[in-house]
Coordinates of C-alpha atoms in Angstrom, one line a residue:
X1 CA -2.2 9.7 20.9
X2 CA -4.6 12.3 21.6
X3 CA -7.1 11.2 24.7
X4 CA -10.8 10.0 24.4
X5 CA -12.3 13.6 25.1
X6 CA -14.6 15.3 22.5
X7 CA -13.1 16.8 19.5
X8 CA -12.7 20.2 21.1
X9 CA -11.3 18.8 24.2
X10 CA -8.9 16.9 22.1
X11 CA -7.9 20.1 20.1
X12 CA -7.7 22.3 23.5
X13 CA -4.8 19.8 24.6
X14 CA -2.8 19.6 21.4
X15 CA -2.6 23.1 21.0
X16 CA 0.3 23.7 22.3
X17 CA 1.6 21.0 19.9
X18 CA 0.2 22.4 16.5
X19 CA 0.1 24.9 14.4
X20 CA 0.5 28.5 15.9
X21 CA 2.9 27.2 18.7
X22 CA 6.0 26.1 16.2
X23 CA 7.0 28.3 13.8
X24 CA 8.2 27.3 10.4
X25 CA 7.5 23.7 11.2
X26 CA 4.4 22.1 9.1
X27 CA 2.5 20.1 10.9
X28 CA 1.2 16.9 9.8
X29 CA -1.9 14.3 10.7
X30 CA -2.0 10.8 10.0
X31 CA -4.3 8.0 10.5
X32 CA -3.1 5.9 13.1
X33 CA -2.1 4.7 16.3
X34 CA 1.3 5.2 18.4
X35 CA 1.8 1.6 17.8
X36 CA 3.0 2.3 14.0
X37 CA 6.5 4.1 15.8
X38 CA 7.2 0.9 17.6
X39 CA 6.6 -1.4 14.1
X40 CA 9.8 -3.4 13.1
X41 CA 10.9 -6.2 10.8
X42 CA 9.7 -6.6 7.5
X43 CA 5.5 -6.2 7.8
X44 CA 4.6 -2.9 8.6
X45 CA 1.2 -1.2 8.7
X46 CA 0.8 1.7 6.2
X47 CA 1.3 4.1 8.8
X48 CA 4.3 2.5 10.1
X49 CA 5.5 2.6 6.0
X50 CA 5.2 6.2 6.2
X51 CA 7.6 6.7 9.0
X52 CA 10.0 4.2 8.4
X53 CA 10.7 5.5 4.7
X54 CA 11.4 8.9 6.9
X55 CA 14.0 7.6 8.9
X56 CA 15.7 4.7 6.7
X57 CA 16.7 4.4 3.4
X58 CA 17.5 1.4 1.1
X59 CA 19.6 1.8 -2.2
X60 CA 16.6 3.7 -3.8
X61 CA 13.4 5.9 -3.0
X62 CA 10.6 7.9 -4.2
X63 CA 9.6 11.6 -4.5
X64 CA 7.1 12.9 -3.5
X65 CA 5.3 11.8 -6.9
X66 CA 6.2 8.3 -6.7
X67 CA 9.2 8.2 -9.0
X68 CA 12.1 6.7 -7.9
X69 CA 15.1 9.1 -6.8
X70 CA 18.6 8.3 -5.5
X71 CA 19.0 7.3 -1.9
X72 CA 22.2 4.9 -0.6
X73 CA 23.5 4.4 -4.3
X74 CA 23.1 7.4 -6.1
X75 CA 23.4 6.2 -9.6
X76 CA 22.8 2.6 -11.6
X77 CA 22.9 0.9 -14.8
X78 CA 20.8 -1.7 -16.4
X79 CA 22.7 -4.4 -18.4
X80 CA 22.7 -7.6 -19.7
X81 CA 18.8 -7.0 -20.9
X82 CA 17.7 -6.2 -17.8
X83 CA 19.1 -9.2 -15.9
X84 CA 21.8 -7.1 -14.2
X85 CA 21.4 -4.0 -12.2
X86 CA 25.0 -2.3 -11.2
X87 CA 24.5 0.2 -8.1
X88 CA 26.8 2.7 -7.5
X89 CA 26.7 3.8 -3.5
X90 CA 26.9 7.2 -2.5
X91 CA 30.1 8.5 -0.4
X92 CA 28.6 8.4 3.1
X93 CA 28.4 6.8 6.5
X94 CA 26.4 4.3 8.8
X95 CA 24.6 6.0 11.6
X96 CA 27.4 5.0 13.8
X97 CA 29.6 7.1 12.0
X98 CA 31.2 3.4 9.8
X99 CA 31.9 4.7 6.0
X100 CA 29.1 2.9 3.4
X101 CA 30.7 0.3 1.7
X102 CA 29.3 -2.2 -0.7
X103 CA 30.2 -5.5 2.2
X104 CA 27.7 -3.8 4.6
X105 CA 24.9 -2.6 2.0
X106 CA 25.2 -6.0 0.4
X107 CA 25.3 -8.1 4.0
X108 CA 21.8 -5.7 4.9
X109 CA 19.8 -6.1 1.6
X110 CA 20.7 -9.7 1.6
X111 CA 19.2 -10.1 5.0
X112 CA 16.3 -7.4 4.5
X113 CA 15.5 -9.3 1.5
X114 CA 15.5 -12.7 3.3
X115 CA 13.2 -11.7 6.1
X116 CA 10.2 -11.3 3.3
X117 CA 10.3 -14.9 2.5
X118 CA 6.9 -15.8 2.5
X119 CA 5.3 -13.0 2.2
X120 CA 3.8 -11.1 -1.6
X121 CA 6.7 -8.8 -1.6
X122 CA 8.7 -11.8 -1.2
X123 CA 7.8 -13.4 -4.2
X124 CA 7.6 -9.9 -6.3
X125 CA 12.0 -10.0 -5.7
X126 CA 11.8 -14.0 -6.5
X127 CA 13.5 -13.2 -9.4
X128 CA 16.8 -12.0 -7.3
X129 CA 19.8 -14.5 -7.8
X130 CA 22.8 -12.7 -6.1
X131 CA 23.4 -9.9 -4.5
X132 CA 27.2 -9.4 -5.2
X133 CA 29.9 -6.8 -4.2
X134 CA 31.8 -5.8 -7.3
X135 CA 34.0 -3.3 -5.5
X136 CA 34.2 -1.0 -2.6
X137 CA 31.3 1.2 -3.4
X138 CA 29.9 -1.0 -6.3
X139 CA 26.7 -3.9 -5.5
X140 CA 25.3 -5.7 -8.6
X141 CA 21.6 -7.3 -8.3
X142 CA 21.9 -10.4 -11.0
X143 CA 18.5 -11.5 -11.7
X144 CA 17.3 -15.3 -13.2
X145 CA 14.8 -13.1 -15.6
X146 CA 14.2 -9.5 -16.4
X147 CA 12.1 -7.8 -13.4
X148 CA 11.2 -4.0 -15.3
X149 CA 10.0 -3.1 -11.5
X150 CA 13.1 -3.7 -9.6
X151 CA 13.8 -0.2 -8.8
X152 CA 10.0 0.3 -7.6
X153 CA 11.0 -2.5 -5.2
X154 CA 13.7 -1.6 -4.0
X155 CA 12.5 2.0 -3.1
X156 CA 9.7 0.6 -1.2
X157 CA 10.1 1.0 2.7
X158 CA 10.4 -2.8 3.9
X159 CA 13.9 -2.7 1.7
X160 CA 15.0 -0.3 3.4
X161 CA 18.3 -1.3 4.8
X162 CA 19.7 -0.8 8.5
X163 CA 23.0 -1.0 10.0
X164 CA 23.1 -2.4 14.0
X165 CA 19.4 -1.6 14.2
X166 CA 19.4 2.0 12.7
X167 CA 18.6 4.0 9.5
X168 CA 20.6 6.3 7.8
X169 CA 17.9 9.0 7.2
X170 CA 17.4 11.2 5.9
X171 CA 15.5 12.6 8.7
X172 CA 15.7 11.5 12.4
X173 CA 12.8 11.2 14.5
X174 CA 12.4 13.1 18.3
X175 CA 9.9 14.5 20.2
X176 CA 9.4 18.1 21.5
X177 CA 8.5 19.2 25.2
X178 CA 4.8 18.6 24.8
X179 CA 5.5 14.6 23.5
X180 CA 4.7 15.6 19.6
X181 CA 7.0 13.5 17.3
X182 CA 9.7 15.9 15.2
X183 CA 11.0 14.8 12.1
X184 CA 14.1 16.9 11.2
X185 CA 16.1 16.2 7.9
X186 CA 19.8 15.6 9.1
X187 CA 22.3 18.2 7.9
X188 CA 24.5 16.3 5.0
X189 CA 27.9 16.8 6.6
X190 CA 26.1 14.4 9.2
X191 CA 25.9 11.9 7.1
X192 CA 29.2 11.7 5.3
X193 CA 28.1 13.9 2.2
X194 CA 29.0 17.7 1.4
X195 CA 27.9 19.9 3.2
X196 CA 25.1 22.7 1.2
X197 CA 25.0 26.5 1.8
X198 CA 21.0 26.7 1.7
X199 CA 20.7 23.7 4.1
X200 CA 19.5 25.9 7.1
X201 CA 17.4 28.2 5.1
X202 CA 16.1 25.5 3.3
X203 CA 15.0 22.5 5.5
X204 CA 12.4 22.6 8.3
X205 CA 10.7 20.3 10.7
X206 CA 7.9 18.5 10.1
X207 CA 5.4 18.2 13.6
X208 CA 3.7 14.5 13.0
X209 CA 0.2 13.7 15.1
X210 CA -0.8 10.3 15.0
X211 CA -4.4 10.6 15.9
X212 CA -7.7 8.4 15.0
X213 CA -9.4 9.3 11.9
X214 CA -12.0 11.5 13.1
X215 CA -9.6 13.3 15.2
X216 CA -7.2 13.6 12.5
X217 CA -9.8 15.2 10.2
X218 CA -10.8 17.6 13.0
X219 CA -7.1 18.9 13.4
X220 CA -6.9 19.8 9.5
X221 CA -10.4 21.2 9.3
X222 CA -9.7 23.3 12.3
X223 CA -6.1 24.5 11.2
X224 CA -3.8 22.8 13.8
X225 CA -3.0 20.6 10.5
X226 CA -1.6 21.3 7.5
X227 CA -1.6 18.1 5.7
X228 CA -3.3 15.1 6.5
X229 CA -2.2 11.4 5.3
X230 CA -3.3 7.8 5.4
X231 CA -6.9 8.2 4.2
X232 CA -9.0 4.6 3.0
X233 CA -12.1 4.0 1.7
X234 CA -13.5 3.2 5.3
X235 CA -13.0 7.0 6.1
X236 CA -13.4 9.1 3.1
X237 CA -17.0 9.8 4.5
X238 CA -14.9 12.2 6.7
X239 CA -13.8 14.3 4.7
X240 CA -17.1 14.6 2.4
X241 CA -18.5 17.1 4.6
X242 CA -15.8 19.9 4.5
X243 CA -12.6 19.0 2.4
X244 CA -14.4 18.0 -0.7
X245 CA -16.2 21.4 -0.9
X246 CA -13.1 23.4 -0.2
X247 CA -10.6 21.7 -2.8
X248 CA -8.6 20.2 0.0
X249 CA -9.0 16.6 -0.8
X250 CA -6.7 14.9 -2.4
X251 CA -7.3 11.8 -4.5
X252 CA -4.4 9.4 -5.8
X253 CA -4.3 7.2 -8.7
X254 CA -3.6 4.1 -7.7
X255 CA -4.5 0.6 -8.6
X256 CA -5.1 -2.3 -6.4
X257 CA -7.4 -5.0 -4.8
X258 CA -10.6 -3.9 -3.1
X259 CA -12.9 -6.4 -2.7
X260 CA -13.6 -9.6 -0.2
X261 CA -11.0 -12.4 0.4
X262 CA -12.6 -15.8 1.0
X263 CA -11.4 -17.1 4.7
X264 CA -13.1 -19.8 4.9
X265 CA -14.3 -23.1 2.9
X266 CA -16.6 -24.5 5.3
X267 CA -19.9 -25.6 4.2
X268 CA -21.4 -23.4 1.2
X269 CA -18.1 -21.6 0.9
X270 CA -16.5 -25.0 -0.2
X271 CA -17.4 -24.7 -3.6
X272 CA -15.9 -22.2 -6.3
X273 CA -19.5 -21.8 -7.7
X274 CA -20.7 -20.9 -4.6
X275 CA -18.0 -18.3 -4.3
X276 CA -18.7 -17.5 -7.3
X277 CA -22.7 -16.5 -6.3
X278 CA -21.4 -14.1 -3.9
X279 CA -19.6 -12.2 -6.9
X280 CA -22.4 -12.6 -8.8
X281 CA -24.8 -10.8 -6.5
X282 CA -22.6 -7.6 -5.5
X283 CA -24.5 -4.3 -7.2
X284 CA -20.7 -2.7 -8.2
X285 CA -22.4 0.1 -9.3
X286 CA -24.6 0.7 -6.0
X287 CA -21.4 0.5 -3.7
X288 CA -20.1 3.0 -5.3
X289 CA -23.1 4.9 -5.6
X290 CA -22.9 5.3 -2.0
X291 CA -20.4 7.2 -2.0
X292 CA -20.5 9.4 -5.0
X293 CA -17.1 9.9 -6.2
X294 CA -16.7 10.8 -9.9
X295 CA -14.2 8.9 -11.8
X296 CA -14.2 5.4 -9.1
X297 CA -15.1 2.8 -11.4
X298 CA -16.4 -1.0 -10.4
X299 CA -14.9 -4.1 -11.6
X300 CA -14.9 -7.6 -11.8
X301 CA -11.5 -8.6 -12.7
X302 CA -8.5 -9.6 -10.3
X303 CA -6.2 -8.1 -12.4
X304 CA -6.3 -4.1 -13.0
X305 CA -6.9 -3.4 -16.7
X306 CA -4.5 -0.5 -16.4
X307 CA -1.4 -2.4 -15.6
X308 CA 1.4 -2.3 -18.9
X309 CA 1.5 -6.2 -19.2
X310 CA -2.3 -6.7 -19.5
X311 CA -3.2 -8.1 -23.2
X312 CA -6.3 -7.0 -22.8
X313 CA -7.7 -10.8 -23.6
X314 CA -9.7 -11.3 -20.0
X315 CA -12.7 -8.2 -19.7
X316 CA -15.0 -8.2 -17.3
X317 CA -17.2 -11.2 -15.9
X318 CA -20.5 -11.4 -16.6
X319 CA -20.9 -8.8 -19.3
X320 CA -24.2 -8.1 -21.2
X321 CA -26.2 -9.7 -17.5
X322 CA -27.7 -7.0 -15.6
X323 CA -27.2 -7.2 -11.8
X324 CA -30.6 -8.5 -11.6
X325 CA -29.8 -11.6 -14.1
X326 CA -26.8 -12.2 -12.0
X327 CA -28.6 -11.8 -9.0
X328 CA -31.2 -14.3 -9.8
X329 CA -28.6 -16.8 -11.1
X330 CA -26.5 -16.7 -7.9
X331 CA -30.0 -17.1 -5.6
X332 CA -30.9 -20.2 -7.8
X333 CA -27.7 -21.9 -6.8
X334 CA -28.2 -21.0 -3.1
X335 CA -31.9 -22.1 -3.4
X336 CA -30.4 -25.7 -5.1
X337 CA -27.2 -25.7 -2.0
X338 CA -30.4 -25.7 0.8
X339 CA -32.9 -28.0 -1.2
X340 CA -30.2 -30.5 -0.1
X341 CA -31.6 -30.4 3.8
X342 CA -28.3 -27.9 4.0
X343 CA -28.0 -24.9 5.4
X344 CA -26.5 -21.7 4.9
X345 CA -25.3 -19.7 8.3
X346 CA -24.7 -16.0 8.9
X347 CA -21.7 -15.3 6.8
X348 CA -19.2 -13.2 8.9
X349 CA -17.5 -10.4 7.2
X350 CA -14.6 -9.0 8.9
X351 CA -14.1 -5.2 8.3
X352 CA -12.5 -2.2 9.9
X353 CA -14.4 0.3 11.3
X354 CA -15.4 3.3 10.0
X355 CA -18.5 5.0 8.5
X356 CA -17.1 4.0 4.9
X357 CA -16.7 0.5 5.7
X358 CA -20.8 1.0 6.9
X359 CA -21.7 2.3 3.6
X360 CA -19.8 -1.1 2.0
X361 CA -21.3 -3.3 4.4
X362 CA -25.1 -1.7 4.1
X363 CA -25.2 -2.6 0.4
X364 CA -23.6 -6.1 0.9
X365 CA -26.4 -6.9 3.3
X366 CA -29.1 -6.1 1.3
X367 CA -27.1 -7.5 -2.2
X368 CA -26.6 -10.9 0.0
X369 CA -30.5 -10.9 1.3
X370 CA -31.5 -10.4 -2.4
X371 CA -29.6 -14.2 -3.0
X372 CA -31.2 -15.9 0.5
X373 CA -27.7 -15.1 2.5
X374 CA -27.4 -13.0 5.4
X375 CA -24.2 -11.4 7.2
X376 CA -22.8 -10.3 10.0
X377 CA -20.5 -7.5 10.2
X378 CA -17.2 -8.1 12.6
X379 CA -13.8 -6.3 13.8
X380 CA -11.2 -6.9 10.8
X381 CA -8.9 -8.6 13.2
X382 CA -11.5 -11.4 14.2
X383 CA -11.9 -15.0 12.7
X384 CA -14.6 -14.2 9.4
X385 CA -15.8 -16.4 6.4
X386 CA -15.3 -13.4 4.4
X387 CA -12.6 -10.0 4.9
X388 CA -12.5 -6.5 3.1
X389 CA -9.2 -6.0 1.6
X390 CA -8.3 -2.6 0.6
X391 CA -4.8 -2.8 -0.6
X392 CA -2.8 -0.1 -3.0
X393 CA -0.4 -1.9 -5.6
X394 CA 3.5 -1.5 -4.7
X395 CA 4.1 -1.5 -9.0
X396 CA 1.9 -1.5 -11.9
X397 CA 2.2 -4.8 -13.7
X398 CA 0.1 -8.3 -13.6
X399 CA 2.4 -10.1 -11.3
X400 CA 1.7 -7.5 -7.8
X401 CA -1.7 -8.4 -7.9
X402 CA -1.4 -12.3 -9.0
X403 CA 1.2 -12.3 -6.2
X404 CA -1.2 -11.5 -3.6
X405 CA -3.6 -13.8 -4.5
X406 CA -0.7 -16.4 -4.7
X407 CA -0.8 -19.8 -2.7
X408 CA 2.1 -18.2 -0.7
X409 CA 0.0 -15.8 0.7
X410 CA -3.6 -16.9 0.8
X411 CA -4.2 -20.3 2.5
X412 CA -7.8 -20.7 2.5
X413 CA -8.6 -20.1 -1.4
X414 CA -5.9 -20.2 -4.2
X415 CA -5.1 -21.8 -7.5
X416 CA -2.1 -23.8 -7.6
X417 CA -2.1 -23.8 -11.6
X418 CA -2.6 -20.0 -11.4
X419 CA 0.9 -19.9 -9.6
X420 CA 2.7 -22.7 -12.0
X421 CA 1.8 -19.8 -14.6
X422 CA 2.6 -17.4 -12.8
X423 CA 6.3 -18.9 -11.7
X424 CA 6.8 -19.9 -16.2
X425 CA 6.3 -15.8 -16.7
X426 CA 8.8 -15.3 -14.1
X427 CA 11.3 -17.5 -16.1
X428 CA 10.5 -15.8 -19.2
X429 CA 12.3 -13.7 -21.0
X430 CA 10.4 -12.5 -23.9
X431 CA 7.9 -10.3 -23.1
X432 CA 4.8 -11.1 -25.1
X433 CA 5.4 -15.1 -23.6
X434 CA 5.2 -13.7 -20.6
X435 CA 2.5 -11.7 -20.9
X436 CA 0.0 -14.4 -22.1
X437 CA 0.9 -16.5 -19.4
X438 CA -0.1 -13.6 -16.6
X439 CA -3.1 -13.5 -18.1
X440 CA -3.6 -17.7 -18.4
X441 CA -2.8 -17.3 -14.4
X442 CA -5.5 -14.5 -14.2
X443 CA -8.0 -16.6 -15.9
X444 CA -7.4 -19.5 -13.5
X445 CA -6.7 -17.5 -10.4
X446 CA -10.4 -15.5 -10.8
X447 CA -11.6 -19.0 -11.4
X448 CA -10.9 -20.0 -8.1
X449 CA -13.3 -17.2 -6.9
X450 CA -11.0 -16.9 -3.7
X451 CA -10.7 -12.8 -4.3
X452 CA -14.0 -10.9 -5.0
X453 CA -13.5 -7.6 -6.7
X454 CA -14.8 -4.7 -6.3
X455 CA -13.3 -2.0 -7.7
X456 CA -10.0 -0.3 -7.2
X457 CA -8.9 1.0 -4.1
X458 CA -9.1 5.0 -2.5
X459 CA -6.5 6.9 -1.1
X460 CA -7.3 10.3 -0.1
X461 CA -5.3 13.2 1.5
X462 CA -5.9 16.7 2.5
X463 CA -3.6 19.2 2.3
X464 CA -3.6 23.0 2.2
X465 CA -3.1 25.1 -1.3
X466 CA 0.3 25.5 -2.3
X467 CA 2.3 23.2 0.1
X468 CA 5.4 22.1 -1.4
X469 CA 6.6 18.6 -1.3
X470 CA 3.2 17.1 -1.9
X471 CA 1.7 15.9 -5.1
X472 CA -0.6 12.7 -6.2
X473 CA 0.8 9.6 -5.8
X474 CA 0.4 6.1 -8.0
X475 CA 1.7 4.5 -4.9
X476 CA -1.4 5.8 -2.4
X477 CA 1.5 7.4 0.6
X478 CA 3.5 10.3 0.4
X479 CA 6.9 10.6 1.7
X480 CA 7.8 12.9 4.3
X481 CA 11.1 14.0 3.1
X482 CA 10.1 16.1 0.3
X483 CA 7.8 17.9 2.5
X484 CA 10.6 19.4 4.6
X485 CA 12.3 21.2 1.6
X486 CA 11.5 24.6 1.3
X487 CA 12.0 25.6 -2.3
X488 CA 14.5 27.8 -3.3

């Protein structure tokens, strides 16, 4: 981590740790803490994601444009209409030298997948029956119902799988004289497979500086960074001043949840009308405003519109009410909760910091104050009747986001008849059955008023012209592997 100094100061001392110091290595910035290298287990921080799909592999990953590539098995079939996934493994070895066999790929992804009980991901595999070894090299995934994501799951870092505590690569992780951390791709002969001619000329290291957002920005804009990774919505202000002029920002597609979880149901908050006030008064269209980014679009709905299962039967709430209608609808019910002798207190919102989280927070406050509420901003990690989530999907269908909002995973607000739906589709095997009960699930689940949308998530990048291994990503991260290959 780079010291508390000002910018320059900060720049002065990792100097000798960028850019003009190592040759032929790129040198990347990421928002985030040292912490992220010591992360573990099966719930890792987006920065910790990053690194771990650098250093471990499971039996599938992703490009650098988020489509899924060979990794551990390097070719699969589909059969039994898509209730049976046969993985071939590649010919290779464990880090401690141990030759890959199905008994110890099976053994890990059987326990990798058990420690996300739980957890969303958790019930995105739920669908997983058996994990069986066929033969030596062979591991078939039968499943109780078809799951047209599994290989998207499977590539996602927390599957990754690990043998005695250790990845299999494809890079390895050090750190130079000066403390910087050094991914290096490991030479194939390393790890059990043929050895290729170009490997030298080809691969090179990539330099990775986990610094605070502002800092991280700095080191790109002053050229001790090639590519920066890991920007949100609370930090995009950043790079409004000097990437977005210069073409250097980097916007990815993706879909998700951005919006406010309810935490608590104390007092006003008890009641899904009440919830539903707070939805009601949010001015979509002057959040956004605020931070005047052509293309982000508002919305209302749990579920992303874009996603291939949607049937297009649920729009958005409210429609034909303009955000003053809705606005004067949700103060009336305040006005009729405190004509009761009760009382509404400061509503905390817990957010992380950042001048983009500001921006969100400025036009809650005066939305809220329009209604007769008022709010207090706090750290994202403290106790809050409301939280900011800003989360990217992991696959594009009905069931990530339905999954997040799931009983499982959200104590305070849910919809238990949202999930019975939800677990029917699971079980179904026809398509269009399944599809109308994701969207009876949706319908109950935004009834609850639990999850208040916003719009879709950000995810930003900066990255100079022409540096291979990087393109847009559905997903929102980008892998470092790809970025070490030189082309040919």
């Amino acid at each position: 981590m780079i010291p508390r100094y000002t910018v320059a100061a900060a720049l002065a001392l990792v100097l000798s740790a960028c850019g003009q110091s190592r040759d032929g290595t790129l040198e990347i910035a990421v928002m985030g803490d040292a912490a992220a290298l010591k992360e573990s287990g099966q719930r890792l921080s987006p920065p910790a994601q990053l690194l771990r799909s650098a250093t471990h592999e499971g039996l599938v990953g992703f490009d650098e444009q988020g489509r899924v590539v060979p990794a551990l098995a390097d070719r699969w079939i589909v059969t039994d209409n898509g209730q049976s996934y046969i993985f071939r493994l590649r010919d290779g070895t464990w880090p401690d030298g141990k030759r890959i066999t199905a008994d110890g790929a099976a053994l890990a992804l059987r326990k990798t997948i058990a420690g996300l009980k739980g957890r969303a991901l958790g019930l995105d595999l739920a669908a997983i029956d058996e994990v069986r070894v066929m033969a030596d090299r062979v591991i078939e995934i039968d499943l109780s119902s078809p799951v047209p994501e599994l290989l998207t799951l499977l590539a996602q870092p927390e599957l990754a799988l690990t043998w005695r505590g250790k990845g299999t690569g494809p890079m390895a992780r050090g750190e130079d004289e000066d403390g910087a951390q050094i991914y290096t791709l490991i030479p194939p002969e390393q790890r059990g497979l043929p050895k290729q001619p170009d490997f030298a000329r080809r691969a090179r290291k990539l330099a990775v500086t986990l610094a605070s957002p502002d800092k991280a920005v700095a080191l790109f804009n002053d050229g001790y960074a090639d590519v920066l990774l890991g920007g949100r919505i609370d930090t995009i202000p950043l790079a409004g001043s000097i990437g977005l002029t210069r073409g250097n920002v980097q916007l990815d597609p993706v879909i998700g949840l951005f919006g406010l979880m309810v935490d608590s149901t104390q007092g006003f908050l008890g009641a899904a009308a009440n919830r539903e006030a707070l939805a009601m008064a949010i001015d979509r269209d002057a959040v956004l405003g605020r931070f005047n980014i052509g293309g982000w679009q508002p919305t209302t709905r749990v579920v992303s519109p874009d996603v291939e299962d949607d049937l297009g039967t649920i729009g958005e709430r409210w429609q034909g009410m303009s955000s003053e209608e809705r606005q004067a609808q949700a103060a009336a019910r305040v006005a009729v909760w405190k004509s009761g002798g009760r009382s509404v207190p400061t509503l905390n919102i817990a957010m992380p910091g950042g001048p983009g989280s500001s921006l969100v927070f400025q036009q809650l406050q005066t939305d809220f104050a329009r209604i007769g509420l008022s709010i207090r901003r706090v750290g994202e990690r403290d106790r809050a009747d409301l939280r900011l989530i800003d989360v990217a999907a992991r696959y594009g269908r009905a069931t990530w986001f339905l999954n997040q909002l799931s009983c499982t995973v959200q104590k305070s607000v849910c919809s238990p008849v949202g999930d019975e739906r939800v677990a029917e589709a699971r079980k179904s095997a026809d398509p269009a059955a399944r599809a109308a009960l994701l969207a009876e699930a949706e319908a109950e689940i935004t009834a609850a008023n639990g999850f208040i949308p916003i719009a879709r998530p950000l995810r930003w990048s900066m990255v100079r012209s022409g540096t291979p291994g990087f393109a847009a990503s559905p997903w929102g991260w980008h892998p470092l592997p790809p970025m070490a290959w030189l082309p040919r």
